Coordinates of C-alpha atoms and ligand atoms in Angstrom, one line a residue:
M12 CA -18.0 -9.5 3.8
T13 CA -20.0 -12.5 4.8
A14 CA -18.2 -13.9 7.9
K15 CA -19.3 -12.6 11.3
S16 CA -17.0 -9.8 12.5
V17 CA -14.8 -10.6 15.4
A18 CA -12.6 -7.5 15.0
R19 CA -12.5 -4.6 17.5
I20 CA -11.2 -1.2 16.7
Y21 CA -8.7 0.2 19.3
R22 CA -8.0 3.9 19.8
P23 CA -4.3 4.8 20.1
T24 CA -4.2 5.1 24.0
A25 CA -1.2 4.1 26.1
R26 CA -3.2 1.1 27.5
N27 CA -4.1 -0.1 24.0
F28 CA -0.5 0.2 22.8
A29 CA 0.6 -2.0 25.7
F30 CA -2.2 -4.5 25.0
L31 CA -1.7 -4.7 21.2
A32 CA 2.1 -4.9 21.6
G33 CA 1.5 -7.9 23.8
R34 CA -0.7 -9.5 21.3
L35 CA 1.9 -9.1 18.6
R36 CA 4.6 -10.6 20.8
A37 CA 2.3 -13.5 21.5
G38 CA 2.2 -14.2 17.7
E39 CA -1.2 -12.6 16.9
L40 CA -2.1 -10.3 14.0
V41 CA -2.9 -6.6 14.5
A42 CA -4.1 -4.2 11.7
V43 CA -2.1 -1.0 11.9
P44 CA -2.4 2.5 10.4
S45 CA 0.4 3.9 8.3
E46 CA 0.8 7.0 6.2
T47 CA 0.4 5.0 3.0
V48 CA -2.3 2.4 3.6
Y49 CA -3.4 0.3 6.6
G50 CA -1.2 -2.8 7.1
L51 CA -1.8 -6.2 8.6
A52 CA 1.1 -6.8 11.1
A53 CA 2.8 -9.7 12.8
N54 CA 6.1 -10.3 14.4
A55 CA 8.4 -10.5 11.4
L56 CA 10.8 -12.9 13.1
D57 CA 8.0 -15.4 14.0
E58 CA 7.3 -17.6 11.0
R59 CA 4.1 -19.0 12.4
A60 CA 2.7 -15.5 13.2
C61 CA 3.5 -14.4 9.6
A62 CA 1.7 -17.5 8.2
G63 CA -1.4 -16.0 9.8
I64 CA -1.1 -13.0 7.6
F65 CA -1.1 -15.1 4.4
K66 CA -4.1 -17.0 5.7
A67 CA -6.2 -13.9 6.6
K68 CA -5.5 -12.2 3.3
G69 CA -5.8 -15.3 1.1
R70 CA -2.4 -14.2 -0.1
P71 CA -0.3 -16.7 -2.1
S72 CA 3.0 -17.7 -0.4
T73 CA 4.9 -16.5 -3.5
D74 CA 4.1 -12.9 -2.5
P75 CA 6.7 -11.6 0.0
L76 CA 6.0 -9.2 2.9
I77 CA 7.4 -5.8 3.8
V78 CA 9.2 -5.7 7.2
H79 CA 8.8 -2.5 9.2
V80 CA 11.3 -1.0 11.7
H81 CA 11.1 2.0 14.0
A82 CA 14.9 2.7 14.1
L83 CA 17.9 2.2 11.8
S84 CA 19.5 0.1 14.5
Q85 CA 16.8 -2.6 13.8
L86 CA 18.1 -3.1 10.2
E87 CA 21.3 -4.9 11.0
R88 CA 19.5 -7.9 12.3
L89 CA 17.4 -8.1 9.0
C90 CA 19.5 -7.1 6.0
A91 CA 22.8 -6.0 4.6
A92 CA 22.3 -2.2 4.1
G93 CA 25.1 -0.7 2.0
P94 CA 26.0 3.0 1.7
D95 CA 23.2 3.8 -0.8
A96 CA 20.6 2.2 1.3
I97 CA 21.8 4.1 4.4
R98 CA 21.8 7.4 2.4
L99 CA 18.3 6.9 1.2
A100 CA 17.1 5.8 4.7
R101 CA 18.5 8.9 6.2
K102 CA 16.9 11.1 3.6
F103 CA 13.4 9.5 3.3
W104 CA 12.8 7.5 6.5
P105 CA 10.5 7.5 8.3
G106 CA 8.4 7.6 5.2
P107 CA 6.8 5.9 2.1
L108 CA 9.9 4.2 0.8
T109 CA 10.6 0.5 0.9
L110 CA 14.1 -0.9 0.1
V111 CA 14.8 -4.4 -1.2
L112 CA 18.1 -5.6 0.2
P113 CA 19.9 -8.9 0.8
K114 CA 18.4 -10.6 3.8
T115 CA 20.0 -12.2 6.9
A116 CA 19.2 -15.6 8.3
A117 CA 17.0 -14.1 11.0
V118 CA 14.3 -13.3 8.5
P119 CA 12.0 -16.4 8.0
D120 CA 11.9 -17.6 4.4
L121 CA 8.1 -17.3 4.5
V122 CA 8.4 -13.5 4.9
T123 CA 10.5 -13.2 1.7
A124 CA 8.7 -16.0 -0.3
G125 CA 12.0 -17.9 -0.3
K126 CA 14.0 -15.1 -1.8
P127 CA 17.4 -14.1 -0.5
S128 CA 16.2 -10.5 -0.3
V129 CA 13.9 -8.7 2.1
A130 CA 11.8 -5.5 1.7
V131 CA 12.2 -3.0 4.6
R132 CA 10.6 0.3 5.5
M133 CA 10.4 2.7 8.4
P134 CA 6.8 4.1 8.3
R135 CA 6.2 7.6 9.5
H136 CA 2.8 7.2 11.1
P137 CA 3.5 7.9 14.8
D138 CA 1.1 5.2 16.0
F139 CA 2.7 2.5 13.8
L140 CA 6.2 3.6 14.9
R141 CA 5.1 3.5 18.5
L142 CA 3.6 0.0 18.2
I143 CA 6.8 -1.4 16.6
E144 CA 8.8 0.1 19.4
R145 CA 6.5 -1.2 22.1
A146 CA 6.4 -4.7 20.5
G147 CA 10.2 -4.7 20.5
V148 CA 10.3 -6.7 17.2
P149 CA 10.2 -5.7 13.5
L150 CA 6.7 -6.1 12.1
A151 CA 5.9 -7.7 8.8
A152 CA 2.9 -6.0 7.2
P153 CA 1.3 -6.2 3.8
S154 CA -1.6 -3.9 3.0
A155 CA -4.6 -5.1 5.1
N156 CA -6.9 -6.1 2.2
P157 CA -8.0 -9.5 0.9
F158 CA -5.5 -10.4 -1.8
G159 CA -6.2 -8.6 -5.0
Y160 CA -8.7 -6.1 -3.6
I161 CA -8.3 -2.3 -3.1
S162 CA -6.0 -1.4 -0.2
P163 CA -7.6 0.1 3.0
T164 CA -7.1 3.7 4.0
T165 CA -9.2 3.7 7.1
A166 CA -9.8 1.3 10.1
E167 CA -13.4 0.8 8.9
H168 CA -12.1 -0.4 5.5
V169 CA -10.1 -3.0 7.3
R170 CA -13.0 -4.1 9.4
A171 CA -15.3 -4.3 6.4
N172 CA -13.0 -6.7 4.5
L173 CA -11.1 -8.6 7.2
G174 CA -13.4 -8.3 10.2
G175 CA -14.3 -12.0 10.1
K176 CA -10.6 -13.0 10.1
I177 CA -8.7 -10.8 12.6
R178 CA -9.4 -9.5 16.1
Y179 CA -7.4 -6.3 16.5
I180 CA -7.4 -3.1 14.5
L181 CA -5.5 0.0 15.7
D182 CA -7.2 3.2 14.4
G183 CA -4.8 5.9 13.5
G184 CA -7.2 7.9 11.3
P185 CA -7.4 8.1 7.5
A186 CA -4.1 7.4 5.8
E187 CA -2.3 10.6 5.0
I188 CA -0.9 9.6 1.5
G189 CA -3.4 6.9 0.5
L190 CA -1.1 4.9 -1.9
E191 CA 1.3 2.1 -1.0
S192 CA 5.0 3.0 -0.6
T193 CA 7.5 3.3 -3.4
I194 CA 9.5 0.0 -3.6
L195 CA 13.1 0.4 -4.7
D196 CA 15.2 -2.7 -5.6
L197 CA 18.7 -2.1 -4.4
R198 CA 20.0 -5.6 -4.9
D199 CA 22.3 -4.4 -7.8
S200 CA 23.6 -1.1 -6.5
R201 CA 24.6 0.0 -10.0
R202 CA 21.1 -0.5 -11.2
P203 CA 18.5 0.7 -8.8
R204 CA 14.9 0.0 -10.0
I205 CA 11.5 1.1 -8.8
L206 CA 9.3 -2.1 -8.5
R207 CA 6.2 -0.1 -7.5
P208 CA 5.8 3.7 -7.9
G209 CA 4.7 5.6 -4.8
A210 CA 4.9 9.0 -3.1
I211 CA 8.7 9.1 -3.3
S212 CA 9.5 9.7 -7.0
A213 CA 12.2 8.4 -9.3
R214 CA 13.5 12.0 -9.5
Q215 CA 13.8 12.3 -5.8
L216 CA 15.6 9.0 -5.6
S217 CA 18.1 9.7 -8.4
R218 CA 18.9 13.0 -6.9
V219 CA 20.1 11.3 -3.7
L220 CA 21.8 8.3 -5.5
G221 CA 23.4 10.4 -8.2
C222 CA 22.4 8.0 -10.9
E223 CA 19.4 7.1 -13.1
V224 CA 16.6 5.2 -11.4
E225 CA 14.5 3.1 -13.8
L226 CA 10.8 2.2 -13.4
A227 CA 10.1 -1.6 -13.9
V228 CA 6.9 -2.1 -16.0
P229 CA 4.1 -4.1 -14.3
A230 CA 4.3 -7.8 -15.2
R231 CA 1.4 -9.3 -17.2
T232 CA 1.9 -12.9 -16.3
R233 CA 2.6 -14.9 -13.2
T234 CA 5.9 -16.2 -14.5
Q235 CA 7.0 -12.7 -15.5
A236 CA 6.0 -11.4 -12.1
A237 CA 7.9 -14.1 -10.3
Q238 CA 11.0 -13.1 -12.2
I239 CA 10.8 -9.4 -11.8
A240 CA 9.1 -8.8 -8.4
P241 CA 6.8 -11.3 -6.8
G242 CA 3.4 -9.9 -6.1
M243 CA 3.6 -7.2 -8.8
L244 CA 1.0 -8.7 -11.0
K245 CA -0.6 -6.2 -13.3
R246 CA -4.1 -7.0 -12.0
H247 CA -4.2 -5.9 -8.4
Y248 CA -6.0 -3.4 -6.2
S249 CA -9.1 -4.1 -8.3
P250 CA -12.7 -3.3 -7.5
R251 CA -15.3 -6.0 -8.6
T252 CA -16.9 -3.5 -10.9
P253 CA -15.1 -3.2 -14.2
V254 CA -12.9 0.0 -14.4
V255 CA -12.5 1.8 -17.7
L256 CA -9.7 4.4 -18.1
H257 CA -9.8 7.7 -20.0
S258 CA -7.4 10.6 -20.5
R259 CA -10.3 13.0 -20.0
I260 CA -14.0 12.6 -19.1
E261 CA -16.4 15.3 -20.1
H262 CA -19.8 13.5 -20.3
F263 CA -21.4 11.7 -17.4
Q264 CA -23.8 9.3 -19.1
P265 CA -25.4 6.8 -18.6
A266 CA -26.5 7.3 -15.0
S267 CA -26.0 3.5 -14.4
E268 CA -22.2 4.0 -14.7
A269 CA -19.9 6.0 -12.4
F270 CA -17.4 8.7 -13.4
V271 CA -14.3 9.5 -11.4
L272 CA -12.6 12.8 -12.3
M273 CA -9.3 14.2 -11.0
R274 CA -10.9 17.6 -10.4
K275 CA -14.3 19.1 -9.8
P276 CA -16.0 19.7 -13.2
A277 CA -17.3 23.1 -14.2
G278 CA -21.1 23.2 -14.4
L279 CA -23.5 20.5 -13.3
S280 CA -22.8 16.8 -12.7
G281 CA -24.8 13.9 -11.3
T282 CA -24.8 11.6 -8.2
N283 CA -22.8 9.2 -10.4
V284 CA -19.9 11.6 -10.5
R285 CA -17.0 11.9 -8.1
W286 CA -13.9 14.1 -8.1
L287 CA -10.7 13.1 -6.2
D288 CA -9.6 16.7 -5.4
R289 CA -11.5 20.0 -5.9
E290 CA -8.6 21.7 -7.6
G291 CA -7.1 18.5 -9.1
N292 CA -4.2 18.5 -6.7
L293 CA -2.6 15.1 -6.9
R294 CA -1.8 14.8 -3.2
G295 CA -5.5 15.2 -2.5
A296 CA -6.4 12.9 -5.3
A297 CA -4.1 10.1 -4.1
K298 CA -5.6 10.3 -0.6
Q299 CA -9.1 9.8 -1.9
L300 CA -8.5 7.3 -4.7
F301 CA -8.9 4.0 -2.9
A302 CA -11.8 5.2 -0.7
T303 CA -13.6 6.5 -3.8
L304 CA -13.2 3.2 -5.7
R305 CA -14.5 1.3 -2.7
E306 CA -17.5 3.5 -2.3
L307 CA -18.4 3.1 -6.0
D308 CA -17.9 -0.7 -5.8
D309 CA -21.0 -1.7 -4.0
G310 CA -22.9 -3.0 -7.0
R311 CA -24.8 0.1 -7.8
Y312 CA -22.9 0.8 -11.0
R313 CA -22.2 -1.4 -14.1
R314 CA -18.9 0.2 -14.7
I315 CA -16.5 2.8 -13.2
H316 CA -15.0 5.2 -15.6
A317 CA -11.8 6.9 -14.3
E318 CA -9.7 9.7 -15.5
L319 CA -5.9 9.3 -15.5
A320 CA -3.6 11.9 -13.9
R321 CA -1.6 14.0 -16.4
P322 CA 2.1 13.5 -15.9
G323 CA 2.6 17.3 -15.9
D324 CA 0.2 17.6 -12.9
G325 CA 2.9 16.4 -10.4
D326 CA 5.2 13.7 -9.1
L327 CA 2.3 11.5 -7.9
A328 CA 1.0 11.0 -11.4
D329 CA 3.0 7.8 -12.0
A330 CA 1.8 6.2 -8.7
I331 CA -1.8 7.2 -9.2
N332 CA -1.9 5.9 -12.8
D333 CA -0.1 2.7 -11.8
R334 CA -2.9 1.9 -9.3
L335 CA -5.6 3.0 -11.8
R336 CA -4.1 0.7 -14.5
R337 CA -4.0 -2.2 -12.1
A338 CA -7.6 -1.6 -11.1
A339 CA -8.6 -1.6 -14.7
A340 CA -6.6 -4.7 -15.8
R341 CA -8.8 -7.8 -16.3
Ligands
LIG418 O1 2.9 1.2 1.9 C1 3.2 0.0 2.0 O2 4.2 -0.5 1.4 C2 2.2 -0.9 2.7 C3 2.3 -0.5 4.2 C4 1.5 -1.3 5.1 O3 3.7 -0.4 4.6 N1 2.5 -2.2 2.5 C5 2.3 -2.9 1.4 O4 2.6 -4.2 1.3 O5 1.9 -2.3 0.4 P1 2.1 -5.2 0.2 O6 2.4 -6.6 0.8 O7 0.7 -5.0 -0.2 O8 3.1 -5.1 -0.9 C6 4.4 -5.6 -0.7 C7 5.1 -5.9 -2.0 C8 5.0 -7.3 -2.5 O9 3.8 -7.5 -3.2 C9 6.2 -7.4 -3.4 O10 5.8 -6.9 -4.7 C10 7.2 -6.4 -2.8 O11 6.5 -5.7 -1.9 N2 8.2 -7.2 -2.1 C11 8.3 -7.6 -0.8 N3 9.4 -8.2 -0.6 C12 10.1 -8.3 -1.7 C13 11.3 -8.8 -2.1 N4 12.1 -9.5 -1.3 N5 11.7 -8.7 -3.4 C14 11.0 -8.0 -4.3 N6 9.8 -7.4 -4.0 C15 9.3 -7.6 -2.7
LIG419 MG1 -1.0 -4.9 -1.1

């Protein structure tokens, strides 16, 4: 990015945790590692601190933030968690599942974009958990990318995009999963709905809930998005280079265009070809997806062609294809 970088990357040492927790309590922003993607965190109970998140990301105030906790005991202050929420939390937390629940008055309206519900999650990255605990407050954190761009999966990605806007980045290594959490809407307990697919699948959720869990389709327009789930616009996570989707790619021409495959091709390929996982394992593919799109988005290629995951290849296919479709939407 153009602005001069003021950001420093901090290693997860006891001294740095104490320092960064202090910055958070003082109302500053800290980029944090998580098992899904890097987040840009602030004290969730401090409206002014959270306003800084919207400003740094260029995020519209209609797009609410996820609030992160390190223990179930922090939930009470934030939301009304019914028996279904508690059951899911016990099964999948800490982990890549976000629950949308009725909020309490303690959560600033800015955090929830004025909605009466709040999205909550207990991340499983040990450094993120430790920072929440040390800060002593729940942390609001969206993905640490400029609004609309690809989510960061390393501390370097965060510095490259937001280095001119934030001062503190905690480095917890590359994100283990590489895709944002599954968001489950539990406002109507009889009709749980996935607002964003992630590493926790509809099948896993319905097994615990004992009922069908439906997948909301991405909204195409702003008004539609505002009605279903704010911030769930179809176009999102997009590289600047146009992305074209294919069910299968077998030819890698022209050389001025890039080709992203799920698995390593048999035979020869060119420098314009990437594969997300050698064997086509979707866990490996999810982990590499955003970093690969970023790497190919430096202006060298006219277009990025990408292969979709096949649904039979595993539970992550929905989540991977959701991000690919958003990246390709114009
Ligand atoms: O994996 C993740 O979820 C990462 C890490 C940092 O935890 N965070 C993340 O946040 O992806 P973000 O801001 O990029 O996506 C949050 C989305 C919003 O765009 C919105 O769609 C949904 O969560 N959301 C938040 N609060 C909501 C609410 N009250 N009702 C409905 N949807 C909500
Ligand atoms: Mg995001």
